[in-house]
Short mmCIF file of C-alpha atoms in Angstrom, two decimals:
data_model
loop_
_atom_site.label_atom_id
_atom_site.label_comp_id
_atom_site.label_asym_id
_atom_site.label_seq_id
_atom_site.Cartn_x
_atom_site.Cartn_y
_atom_site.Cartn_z
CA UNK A 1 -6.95 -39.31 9.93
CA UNK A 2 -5.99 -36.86 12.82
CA UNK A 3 -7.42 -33.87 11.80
CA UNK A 4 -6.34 -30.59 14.11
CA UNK A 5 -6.19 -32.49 17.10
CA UNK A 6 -3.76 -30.49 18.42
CA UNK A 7 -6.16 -27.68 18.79
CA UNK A 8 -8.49 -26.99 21.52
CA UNK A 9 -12.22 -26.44 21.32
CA UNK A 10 -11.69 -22.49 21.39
CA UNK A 11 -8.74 -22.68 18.97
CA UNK A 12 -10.83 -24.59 16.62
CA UNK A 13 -13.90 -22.21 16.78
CA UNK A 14 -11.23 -19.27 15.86
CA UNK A 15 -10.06 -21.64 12.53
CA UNK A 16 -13.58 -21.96 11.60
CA UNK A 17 -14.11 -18.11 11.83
CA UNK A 18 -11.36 -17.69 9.29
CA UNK A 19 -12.66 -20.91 7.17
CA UNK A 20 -16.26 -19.08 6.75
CA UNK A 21 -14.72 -15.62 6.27
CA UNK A 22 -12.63 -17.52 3.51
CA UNK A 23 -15.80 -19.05 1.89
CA UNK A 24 -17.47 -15.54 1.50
CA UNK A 25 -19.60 -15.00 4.90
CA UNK A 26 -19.74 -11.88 6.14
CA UNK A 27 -20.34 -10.01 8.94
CA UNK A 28 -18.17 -13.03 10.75
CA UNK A 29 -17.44 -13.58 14.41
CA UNK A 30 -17.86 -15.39 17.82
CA UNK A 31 -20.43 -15.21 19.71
CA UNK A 32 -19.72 -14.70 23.74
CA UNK A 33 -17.79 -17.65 25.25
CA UNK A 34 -19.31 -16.88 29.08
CA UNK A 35 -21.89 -19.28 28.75
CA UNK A 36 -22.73 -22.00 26.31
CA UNK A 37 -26.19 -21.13 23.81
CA UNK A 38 -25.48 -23.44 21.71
CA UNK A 39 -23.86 -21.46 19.36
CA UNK A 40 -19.88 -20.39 18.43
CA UNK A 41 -19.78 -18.39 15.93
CA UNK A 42 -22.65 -15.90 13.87
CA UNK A 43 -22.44 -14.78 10.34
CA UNK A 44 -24.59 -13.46 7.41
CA UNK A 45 -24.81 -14.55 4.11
CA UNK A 46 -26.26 -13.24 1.23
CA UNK A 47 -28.44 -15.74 -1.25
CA UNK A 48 -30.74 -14.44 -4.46
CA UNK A 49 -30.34 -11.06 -2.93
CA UNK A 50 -32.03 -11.78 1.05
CA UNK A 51 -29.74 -11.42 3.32
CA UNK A 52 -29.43 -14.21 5.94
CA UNK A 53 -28.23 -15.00 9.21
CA UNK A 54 -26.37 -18.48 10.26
CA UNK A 55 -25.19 -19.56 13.43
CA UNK A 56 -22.98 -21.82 13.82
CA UNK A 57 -21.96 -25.00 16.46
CA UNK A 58 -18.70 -25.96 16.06
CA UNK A 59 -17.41 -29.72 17.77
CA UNK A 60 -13.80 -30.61 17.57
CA UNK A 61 -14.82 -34.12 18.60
CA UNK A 62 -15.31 -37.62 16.90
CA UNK A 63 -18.83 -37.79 17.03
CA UNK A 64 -21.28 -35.28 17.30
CA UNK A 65 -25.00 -36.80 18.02
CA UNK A 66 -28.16 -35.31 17.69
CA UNK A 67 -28.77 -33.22 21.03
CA UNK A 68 -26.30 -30.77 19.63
CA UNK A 69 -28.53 -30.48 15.88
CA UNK A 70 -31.12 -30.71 18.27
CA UNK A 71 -30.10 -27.56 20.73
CA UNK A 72 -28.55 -25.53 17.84
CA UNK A 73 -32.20 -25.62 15.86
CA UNK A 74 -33.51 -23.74 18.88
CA UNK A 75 -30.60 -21.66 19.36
CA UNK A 76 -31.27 -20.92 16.18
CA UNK A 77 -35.06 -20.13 16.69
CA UNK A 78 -33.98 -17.55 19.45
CA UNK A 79 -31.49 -16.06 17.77
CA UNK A 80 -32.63 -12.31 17.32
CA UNK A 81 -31.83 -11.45 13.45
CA UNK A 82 -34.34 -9.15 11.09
CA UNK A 83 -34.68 -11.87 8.49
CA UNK A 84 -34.39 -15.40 7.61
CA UNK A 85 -32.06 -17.30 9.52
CA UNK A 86 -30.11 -20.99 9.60
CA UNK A 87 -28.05 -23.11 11.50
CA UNK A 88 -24.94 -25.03 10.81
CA UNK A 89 -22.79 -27.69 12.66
CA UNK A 90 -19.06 -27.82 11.97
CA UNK A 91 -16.92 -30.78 13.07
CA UNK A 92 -13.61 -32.37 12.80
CA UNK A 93 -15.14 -35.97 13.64
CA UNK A 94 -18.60 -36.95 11.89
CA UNK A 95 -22.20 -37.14 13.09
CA UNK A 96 -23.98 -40.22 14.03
CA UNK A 97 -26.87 -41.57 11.88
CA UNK A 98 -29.76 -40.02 14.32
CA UNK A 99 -28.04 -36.66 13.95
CA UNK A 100 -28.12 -36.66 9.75
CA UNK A 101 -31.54 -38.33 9.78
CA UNK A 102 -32.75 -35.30 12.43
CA UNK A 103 -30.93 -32.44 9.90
CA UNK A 104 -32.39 -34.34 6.96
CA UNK A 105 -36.26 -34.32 8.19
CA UNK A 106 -35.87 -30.37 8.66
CA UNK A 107 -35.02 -29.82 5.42
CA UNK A 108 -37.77 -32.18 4.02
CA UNK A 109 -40.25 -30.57 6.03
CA UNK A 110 -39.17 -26.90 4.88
CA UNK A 111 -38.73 -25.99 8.20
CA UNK A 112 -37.65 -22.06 8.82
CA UNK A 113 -34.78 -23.33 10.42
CA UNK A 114 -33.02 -25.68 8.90
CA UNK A 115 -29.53 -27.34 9.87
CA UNK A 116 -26.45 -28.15 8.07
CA UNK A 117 -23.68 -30.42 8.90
CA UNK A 118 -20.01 -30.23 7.83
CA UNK A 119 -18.47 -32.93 9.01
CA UNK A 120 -14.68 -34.32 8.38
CA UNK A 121 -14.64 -35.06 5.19
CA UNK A 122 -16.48 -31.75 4.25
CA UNK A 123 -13.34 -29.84 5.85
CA UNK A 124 -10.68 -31.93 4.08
CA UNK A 125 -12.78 -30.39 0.71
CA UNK A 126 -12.86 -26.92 2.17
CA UNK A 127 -9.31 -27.08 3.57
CA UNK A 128 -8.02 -27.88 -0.15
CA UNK A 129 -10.22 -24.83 -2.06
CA UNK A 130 -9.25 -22.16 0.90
CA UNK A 131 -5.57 -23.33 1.89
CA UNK A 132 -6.39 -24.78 5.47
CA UNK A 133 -3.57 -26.98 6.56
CA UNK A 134 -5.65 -29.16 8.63
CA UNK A 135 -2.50 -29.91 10.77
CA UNK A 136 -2.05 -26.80 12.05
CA UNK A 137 -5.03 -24.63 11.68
CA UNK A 138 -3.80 -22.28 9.73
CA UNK A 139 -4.62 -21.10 6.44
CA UNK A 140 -2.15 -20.40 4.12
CA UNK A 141 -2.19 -17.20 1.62
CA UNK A 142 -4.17 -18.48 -1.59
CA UNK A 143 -3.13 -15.30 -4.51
CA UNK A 144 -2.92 -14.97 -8.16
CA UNK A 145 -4.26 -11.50 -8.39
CA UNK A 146 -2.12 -8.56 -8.86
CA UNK A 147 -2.41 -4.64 -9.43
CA UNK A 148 -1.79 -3.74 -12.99
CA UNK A 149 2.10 -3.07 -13.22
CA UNK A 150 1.79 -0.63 -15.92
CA UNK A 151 -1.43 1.07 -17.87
CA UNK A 152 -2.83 -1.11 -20.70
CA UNK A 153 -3.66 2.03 -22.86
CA UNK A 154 -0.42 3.66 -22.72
CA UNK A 155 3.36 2.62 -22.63
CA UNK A 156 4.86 1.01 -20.18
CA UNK A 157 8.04 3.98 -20.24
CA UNK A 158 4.83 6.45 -19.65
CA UNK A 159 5.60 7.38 -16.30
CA UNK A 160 9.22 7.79 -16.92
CA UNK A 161 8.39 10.18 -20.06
CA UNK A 162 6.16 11.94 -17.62
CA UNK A 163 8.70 12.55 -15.33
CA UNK A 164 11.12 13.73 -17.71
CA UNK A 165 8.35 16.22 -19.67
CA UNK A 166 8.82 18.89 -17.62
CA UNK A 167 12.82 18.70 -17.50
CA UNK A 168 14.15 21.28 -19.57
CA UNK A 169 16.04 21.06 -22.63
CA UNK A 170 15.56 17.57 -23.58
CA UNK A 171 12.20 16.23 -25.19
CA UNK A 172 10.51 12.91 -24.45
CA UNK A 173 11.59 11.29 -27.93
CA UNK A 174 15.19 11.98 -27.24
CA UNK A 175 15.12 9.38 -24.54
CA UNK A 176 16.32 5.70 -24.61
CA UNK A 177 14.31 3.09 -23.92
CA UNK A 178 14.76 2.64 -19.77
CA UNK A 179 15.60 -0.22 -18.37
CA UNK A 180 12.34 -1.92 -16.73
CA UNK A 181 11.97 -4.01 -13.70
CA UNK A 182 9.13 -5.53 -11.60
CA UNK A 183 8.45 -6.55 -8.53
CA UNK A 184 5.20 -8.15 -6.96
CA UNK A 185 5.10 -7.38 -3.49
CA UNK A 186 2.48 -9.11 -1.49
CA UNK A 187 -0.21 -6.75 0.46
CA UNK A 188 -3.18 -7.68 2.54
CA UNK A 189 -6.26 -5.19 2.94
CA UNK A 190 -7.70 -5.83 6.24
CA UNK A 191 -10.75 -4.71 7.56
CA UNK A 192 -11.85 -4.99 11.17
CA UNK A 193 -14.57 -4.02 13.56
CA UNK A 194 -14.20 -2.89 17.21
CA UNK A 195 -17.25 -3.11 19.78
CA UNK A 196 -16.28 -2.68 23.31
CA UNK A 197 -18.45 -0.80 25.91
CA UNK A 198 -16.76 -0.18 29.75
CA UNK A 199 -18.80 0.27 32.34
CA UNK A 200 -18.14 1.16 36.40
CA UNK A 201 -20.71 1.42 39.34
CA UNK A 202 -21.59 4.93 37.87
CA UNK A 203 -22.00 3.74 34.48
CA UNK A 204 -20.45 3.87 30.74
CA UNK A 205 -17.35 5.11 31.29
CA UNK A 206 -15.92 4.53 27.40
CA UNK A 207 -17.70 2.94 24.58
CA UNK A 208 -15.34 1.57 21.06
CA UNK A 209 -17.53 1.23 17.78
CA UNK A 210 -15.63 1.90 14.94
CA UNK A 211 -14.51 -0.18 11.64
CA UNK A 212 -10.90 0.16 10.54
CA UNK A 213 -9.46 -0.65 7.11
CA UNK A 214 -5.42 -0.73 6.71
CA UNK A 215 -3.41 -2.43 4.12
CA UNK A 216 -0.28 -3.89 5.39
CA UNK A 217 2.86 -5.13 3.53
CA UNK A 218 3.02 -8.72 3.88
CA UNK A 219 6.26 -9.78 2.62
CA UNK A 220 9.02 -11.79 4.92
CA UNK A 221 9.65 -10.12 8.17
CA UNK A 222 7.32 -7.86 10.39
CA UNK A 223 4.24 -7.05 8.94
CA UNK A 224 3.84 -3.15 8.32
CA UNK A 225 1.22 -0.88 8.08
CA UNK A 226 1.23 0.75 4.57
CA UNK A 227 1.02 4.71 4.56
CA UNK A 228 -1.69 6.32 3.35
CA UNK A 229 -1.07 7.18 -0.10
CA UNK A 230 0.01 3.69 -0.91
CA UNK A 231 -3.35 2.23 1.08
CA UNK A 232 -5.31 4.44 -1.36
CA UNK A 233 -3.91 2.67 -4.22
CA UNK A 234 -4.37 -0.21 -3.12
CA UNK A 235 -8.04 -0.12 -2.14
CA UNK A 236 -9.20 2.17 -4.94
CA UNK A 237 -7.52 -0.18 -7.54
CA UNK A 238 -7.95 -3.64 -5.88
CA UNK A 239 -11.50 -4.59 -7.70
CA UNK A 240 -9.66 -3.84 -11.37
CA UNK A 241 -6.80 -6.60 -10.33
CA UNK A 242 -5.73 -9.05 -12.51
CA UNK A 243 -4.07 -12.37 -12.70
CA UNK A 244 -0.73 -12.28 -12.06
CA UNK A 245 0.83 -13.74 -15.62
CA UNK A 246 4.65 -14.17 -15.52
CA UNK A 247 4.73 -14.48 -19.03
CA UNK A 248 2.87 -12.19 -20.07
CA UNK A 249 4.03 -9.34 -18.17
CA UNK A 250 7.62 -10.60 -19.02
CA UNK A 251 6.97 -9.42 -22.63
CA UNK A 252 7.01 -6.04 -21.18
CA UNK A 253 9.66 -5.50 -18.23
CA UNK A 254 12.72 -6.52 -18.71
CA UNK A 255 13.11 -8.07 -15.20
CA UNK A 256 10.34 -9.75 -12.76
CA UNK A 257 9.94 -10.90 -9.08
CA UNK A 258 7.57 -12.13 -7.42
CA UNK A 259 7.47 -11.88 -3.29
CA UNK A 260 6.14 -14.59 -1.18
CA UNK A 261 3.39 -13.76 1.44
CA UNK A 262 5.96 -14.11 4.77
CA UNK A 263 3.00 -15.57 7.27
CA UNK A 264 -0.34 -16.75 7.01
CA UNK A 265 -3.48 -15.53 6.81
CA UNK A 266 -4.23 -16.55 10.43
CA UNK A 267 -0.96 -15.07 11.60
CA UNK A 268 -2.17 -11.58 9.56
CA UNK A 269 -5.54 -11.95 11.60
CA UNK A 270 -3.72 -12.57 14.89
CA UNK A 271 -0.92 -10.00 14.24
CA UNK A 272 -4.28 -7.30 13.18
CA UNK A 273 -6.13 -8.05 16.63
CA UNK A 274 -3.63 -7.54 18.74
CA UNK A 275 -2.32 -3.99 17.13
CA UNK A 276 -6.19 -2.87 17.19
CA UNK A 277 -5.86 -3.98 20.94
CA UNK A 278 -2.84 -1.78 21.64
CA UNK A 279 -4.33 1.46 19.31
CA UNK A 280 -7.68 0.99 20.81
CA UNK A 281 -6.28 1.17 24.50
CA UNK A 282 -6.89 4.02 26.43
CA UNK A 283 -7.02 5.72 30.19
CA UNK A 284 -10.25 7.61 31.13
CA UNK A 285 -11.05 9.48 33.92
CA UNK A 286 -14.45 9.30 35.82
CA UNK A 287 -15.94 11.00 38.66
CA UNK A 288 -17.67 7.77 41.14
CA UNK A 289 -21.02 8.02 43.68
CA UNK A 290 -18.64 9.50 46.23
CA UNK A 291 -17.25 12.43 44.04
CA UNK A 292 -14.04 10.83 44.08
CA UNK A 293 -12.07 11.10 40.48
CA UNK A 294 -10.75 8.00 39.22
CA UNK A 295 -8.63 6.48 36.51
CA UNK A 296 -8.81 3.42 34.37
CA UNK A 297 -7.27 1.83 31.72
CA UNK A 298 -9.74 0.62 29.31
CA UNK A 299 -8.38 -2.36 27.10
CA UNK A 300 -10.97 -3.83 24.68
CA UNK A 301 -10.97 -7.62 24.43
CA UNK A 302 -9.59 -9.77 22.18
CA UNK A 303 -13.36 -11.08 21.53
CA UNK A 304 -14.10 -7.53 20.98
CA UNK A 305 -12.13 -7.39 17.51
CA UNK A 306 -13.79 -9.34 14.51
CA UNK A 307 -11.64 -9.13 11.76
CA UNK A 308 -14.37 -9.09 8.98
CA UNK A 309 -11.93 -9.61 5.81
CA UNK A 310 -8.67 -10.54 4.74
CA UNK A 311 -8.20 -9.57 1.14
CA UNK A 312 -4.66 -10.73 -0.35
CA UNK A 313 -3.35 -8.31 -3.55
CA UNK A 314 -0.04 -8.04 -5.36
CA UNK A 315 1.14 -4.53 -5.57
CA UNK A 316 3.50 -3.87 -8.35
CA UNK A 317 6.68 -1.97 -6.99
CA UNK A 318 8.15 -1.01 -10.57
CA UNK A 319 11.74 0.26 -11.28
CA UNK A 320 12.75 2.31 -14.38
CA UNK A 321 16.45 3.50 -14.74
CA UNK A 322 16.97 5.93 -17.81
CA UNK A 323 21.10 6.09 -18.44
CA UNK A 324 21.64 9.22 -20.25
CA UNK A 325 25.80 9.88 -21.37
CA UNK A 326 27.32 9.60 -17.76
CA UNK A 327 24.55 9.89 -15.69
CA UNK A 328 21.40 7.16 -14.65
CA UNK A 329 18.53 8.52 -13.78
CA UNK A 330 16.60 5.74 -11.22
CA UNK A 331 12.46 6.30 -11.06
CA UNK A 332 10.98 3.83 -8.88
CA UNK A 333 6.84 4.21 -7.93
CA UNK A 334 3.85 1.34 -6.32
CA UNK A 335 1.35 1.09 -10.35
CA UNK A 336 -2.28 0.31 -10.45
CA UNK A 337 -2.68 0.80 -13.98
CA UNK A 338 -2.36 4.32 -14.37
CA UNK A 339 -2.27 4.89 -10.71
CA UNK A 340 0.94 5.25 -9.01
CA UNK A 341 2.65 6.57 -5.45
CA UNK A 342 6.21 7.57 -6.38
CA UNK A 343 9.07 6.61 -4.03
CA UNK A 344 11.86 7.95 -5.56
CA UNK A 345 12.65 9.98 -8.42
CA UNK A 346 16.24 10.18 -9.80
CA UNK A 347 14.83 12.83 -12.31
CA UNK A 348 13.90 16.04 -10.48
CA UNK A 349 17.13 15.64 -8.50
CA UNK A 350 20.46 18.45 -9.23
CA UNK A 351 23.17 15.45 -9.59
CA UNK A 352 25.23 18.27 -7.94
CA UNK A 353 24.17 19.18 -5.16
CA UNK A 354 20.92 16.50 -4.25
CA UNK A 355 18.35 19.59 -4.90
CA UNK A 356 15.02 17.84 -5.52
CA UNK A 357 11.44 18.13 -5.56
CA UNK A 358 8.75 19.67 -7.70
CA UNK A 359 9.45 23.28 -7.05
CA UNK A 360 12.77 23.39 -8.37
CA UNK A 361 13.23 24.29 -12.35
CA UNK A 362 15.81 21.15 -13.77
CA UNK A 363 17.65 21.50 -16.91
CA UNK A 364 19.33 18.99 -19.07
CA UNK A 365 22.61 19.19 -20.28
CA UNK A 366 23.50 17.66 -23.22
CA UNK A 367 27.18 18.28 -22.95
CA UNK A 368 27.61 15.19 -20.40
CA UNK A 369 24.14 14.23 -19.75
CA UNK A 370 23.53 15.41 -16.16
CA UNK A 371 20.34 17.51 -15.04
CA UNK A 372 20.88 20.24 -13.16
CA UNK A 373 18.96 22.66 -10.52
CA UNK A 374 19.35 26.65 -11.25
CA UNK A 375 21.98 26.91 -8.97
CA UNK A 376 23.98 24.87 -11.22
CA UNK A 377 23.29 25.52 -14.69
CA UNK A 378 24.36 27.92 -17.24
CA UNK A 379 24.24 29.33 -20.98
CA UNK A 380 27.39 27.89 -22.85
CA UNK A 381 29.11 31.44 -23.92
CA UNK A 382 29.72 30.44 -27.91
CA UNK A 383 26.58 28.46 -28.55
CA UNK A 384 23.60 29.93 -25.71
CA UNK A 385 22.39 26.15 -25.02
CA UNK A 386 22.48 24.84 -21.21
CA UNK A 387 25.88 23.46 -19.91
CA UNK A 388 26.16 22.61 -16.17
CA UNK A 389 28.43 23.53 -13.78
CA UNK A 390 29.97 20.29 -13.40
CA UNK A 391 31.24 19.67 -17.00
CA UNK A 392 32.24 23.26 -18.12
CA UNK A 393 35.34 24.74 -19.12
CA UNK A 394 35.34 27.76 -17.69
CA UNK A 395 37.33 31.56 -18.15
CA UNK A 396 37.30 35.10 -16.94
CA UNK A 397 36.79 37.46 -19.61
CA UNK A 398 36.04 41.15 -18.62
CA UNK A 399 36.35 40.17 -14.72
CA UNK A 400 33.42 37.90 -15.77
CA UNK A 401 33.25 33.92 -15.28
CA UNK A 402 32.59 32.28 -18.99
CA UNK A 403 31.15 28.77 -19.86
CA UNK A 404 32.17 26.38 -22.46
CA UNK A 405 31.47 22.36 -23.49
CA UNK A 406 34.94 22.20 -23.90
CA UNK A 407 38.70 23.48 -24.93
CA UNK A 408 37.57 24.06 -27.86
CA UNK A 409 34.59 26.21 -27.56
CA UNK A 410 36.55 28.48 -25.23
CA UNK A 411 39.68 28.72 -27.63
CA UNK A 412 37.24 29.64 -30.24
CA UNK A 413 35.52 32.55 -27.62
CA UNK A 414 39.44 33.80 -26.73
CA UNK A 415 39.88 34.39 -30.94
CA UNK A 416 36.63 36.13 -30.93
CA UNK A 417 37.21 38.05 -27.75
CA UNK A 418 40.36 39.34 -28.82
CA UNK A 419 39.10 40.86 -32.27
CA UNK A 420 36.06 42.77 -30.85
CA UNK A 421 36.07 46.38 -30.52
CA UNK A 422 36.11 48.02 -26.89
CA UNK A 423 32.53 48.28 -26.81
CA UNK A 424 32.01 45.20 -27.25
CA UNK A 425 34.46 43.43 -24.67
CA UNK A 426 32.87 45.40 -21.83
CA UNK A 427 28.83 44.02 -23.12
CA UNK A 428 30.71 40.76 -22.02
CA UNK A 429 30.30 41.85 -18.44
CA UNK A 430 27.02 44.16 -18.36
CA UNK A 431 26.99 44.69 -14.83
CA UNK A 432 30.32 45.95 -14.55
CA UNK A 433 29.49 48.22 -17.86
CA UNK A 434 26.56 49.65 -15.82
CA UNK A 435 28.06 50.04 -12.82
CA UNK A 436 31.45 52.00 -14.70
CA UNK A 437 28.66 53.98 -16.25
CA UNK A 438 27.00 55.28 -13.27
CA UNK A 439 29.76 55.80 -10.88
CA UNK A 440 30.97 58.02 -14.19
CA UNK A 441 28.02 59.97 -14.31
CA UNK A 442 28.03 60.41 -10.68
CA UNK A 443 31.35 61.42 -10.55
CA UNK A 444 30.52 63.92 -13.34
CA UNK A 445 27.57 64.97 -11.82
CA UNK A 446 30.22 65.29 -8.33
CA UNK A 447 32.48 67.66 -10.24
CA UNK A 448 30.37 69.82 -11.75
CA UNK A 449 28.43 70.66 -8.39
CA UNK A 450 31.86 70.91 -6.61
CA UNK A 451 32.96 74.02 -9.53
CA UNK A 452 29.53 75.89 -9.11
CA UNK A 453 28.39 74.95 -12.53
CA UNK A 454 25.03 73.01 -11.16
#
């Protein structure tokens, strides 16, 4: 069975880097390619609580004999690490009988460095359990974990009865039951470590040593960089994920979708090293031995990024639409349990005139069903309750403008209108009653100064 072969040697070192990061190694990633030590790639991993270091030859050949388990057990000897230490051959082919028998006696013999061999076979057993097509090197997205959609100890309509609680006029038990759907949007958390020093004739010019951690959305198209309220969610929430269960969660929305991961996870790695390239790329000045200023452009190395992990997440992007009379009211927000990031709410918005936000004061009207800002709500005339703008019947009375639900209400307002005293018809229209009042008194106060009386 052909097995990679359209890979190179370098390509196949950078599959096994991903394969080992895959199978729980950490602290992954090449080791220089400007000379050959006897060793590809170094790692640490973590057994009965000692940490340990491996280093690791990797062959993409059909036989691998026992000079290289020979030259990787003293790589391995040299290999400066605070702690115990192994080695470990990778191939695509298989190793001869001198080169298992050599591997076999260290182990025997309890030597400090022992040697393991993967060989062919080993990787077709890998490739299955981590999602390595073996024909292209790649290794596909393997997820069944999701954030929680909703929060198990509360409704699933909580966050829309939230929203609403501080809308007034209307209480949380007057609402309908919204309409609920679901969608599981794929998300990788990546975390990567950049170590680049450049130096000139005078020296370190600029030195890069810093670990970055981004979640990206990884649905089809470009990847993107998630902002930072929705990369908190996701990596304050991602060790309380669950399995994503269709059926399950279909007993509670009314509507679910699931998004496929739109690359690979060796497309994710590729497509994170070369953006940490590009951000990490700078110009520095520097004076030289001759006093002379200069400028250079320092770009770190590919072999300079090691992407330590790729952790794949579904993030719940839930949508809630409350119809109230005439109006729908969308609320849409990223859940991890009882976590969310809101990106949009229907709720705090004037369906006049697109007011929104938290600042605002939003009233219900029950008359049609709209909410309203300030600007555009008002005290029905006959009854005192809040009636918008946008539904009211509406009449002068005493120079002032009067609101009603409907015909009705005002028809019954003109009967009582007309049988009020004087008095009473100007209360209708206070500030006109004060201001007739004091230009009265001032034009009292006008004529009695004018005669000499005051």
């Amino acid at each position: 069975m052909a097995v990679l072969d359209d890979l190179s040697g370098f390509e196949f070192e950078d599959v096994m880097e991903d394969v080992f990061r895959n199978l729980g190694y950490e602290n992954v990633r090449q080791a220089e390619r400007t000379a050959d030590e006897g060793r590809d790639i170094l790692m640490e991993e973590v057994v009965d609580g000692t940490r340990r270091g491996v280093v690791v030859e990797c062959k993409h050949t059909d036989t691998v004999g026992r000079p290289v388990v020979q030259k990787l057990h003293s790589a391995v000897a040299t290999f400066e690490f605070d702690g115990p230490k192994r080695g470990m051959v990778a191939t695509t082919g298989r190793f001869t009988g001198p080169a298992e028998e050599y591997a076999d006696r260290l182990r025997k013999n309890d030597d400090p460095y022992p040697v393991e061999l993967i060989d062919g076979e080993d990787l077709r057993e890998i490739a299955d359990e981590i999602g390595l097509d073996l024909y292209n090197g790649r290794i596909e997205i393997l997820c069944d974990m999701t954030l929680r959609p909703y929060d198990p100890a509360a409704s699933v309509n909580a966050p829309v009865e939230a929203a609403f609680r501080d809308v007034e006029n209307i209480e949380a038990a007057e609402l309908p039951e919204p309409y609920s759907r679901a969608v599981f949007r794929p998300v990788v958390e990546i975390t990567a470590d950049t170590d680049a020093v450049f130096e000139t004739s005078v020296g370190v010019i600029h030195r890069i040593n810093e670990r970055t951690r981004f979640v990206v959305h990884a649905d089809r198209g470009q990847p993107s960089v998630a902002d930072d309220t929705v990369a908190r969610l996701v990596s304050e929430n991602r060790h309380a994920a669950v399995e994503l269960d269709t059926d399950r969660f279909g007993d509670v929305f009314d509507e679910l979708e699931e998004k496929r991961f739109g690359q690979t996870q060796t497309e994710y790695k590729d497509w994170a090293v070369d953006r940490l390239q590009e951000h990490h790329t700078t110009t520095v000045q520097y004076t030289g031995d001759n006093n002379v200023t200069y400028t250079k452009t320092c770009e770190p190395n590919l072999s300079d990024i090691s992407v330590q992990s790729i952790e794949p997440v579904y993030l719940p992007e839930v949508w809630q639409t409350t119809d109230l009379q005439q109006y729908t009211y969308p609320y849409e927000y990223f859940a991890a349990g009882p976590s969310r990031v809101t990106t949009e709410d229907g709720i705090h918005r004037c369906v006049h005139c697109d007011t929104s936000g938290g600042d605002e004061t939003y009233t219900y009207c029950a008359n049609c069903g709209s909410i309203s800002c300030t600007d555009h709500i008002k005290a029905e005339r006959l009854e005192g309750e809040p009636v918008c703008t946008g539904c009211a019947v509406t009449e002068r009375f005493a120079l002032k403008t009067k609101y009603f639900y409907d015909e009705d209400n005002r028809d019954t307002f003109r009967e009582q209108y007309e049988a009020m005293p004087i008095h009473r018809k100007a209360m209708e229209n206070k500030p006109l009653l004060v201001g007739s009042i004091i230009t009265a008194v001032l034009f009292v106060i006008g004529v009695l100064a004018t005669s000499g009386a005051i």
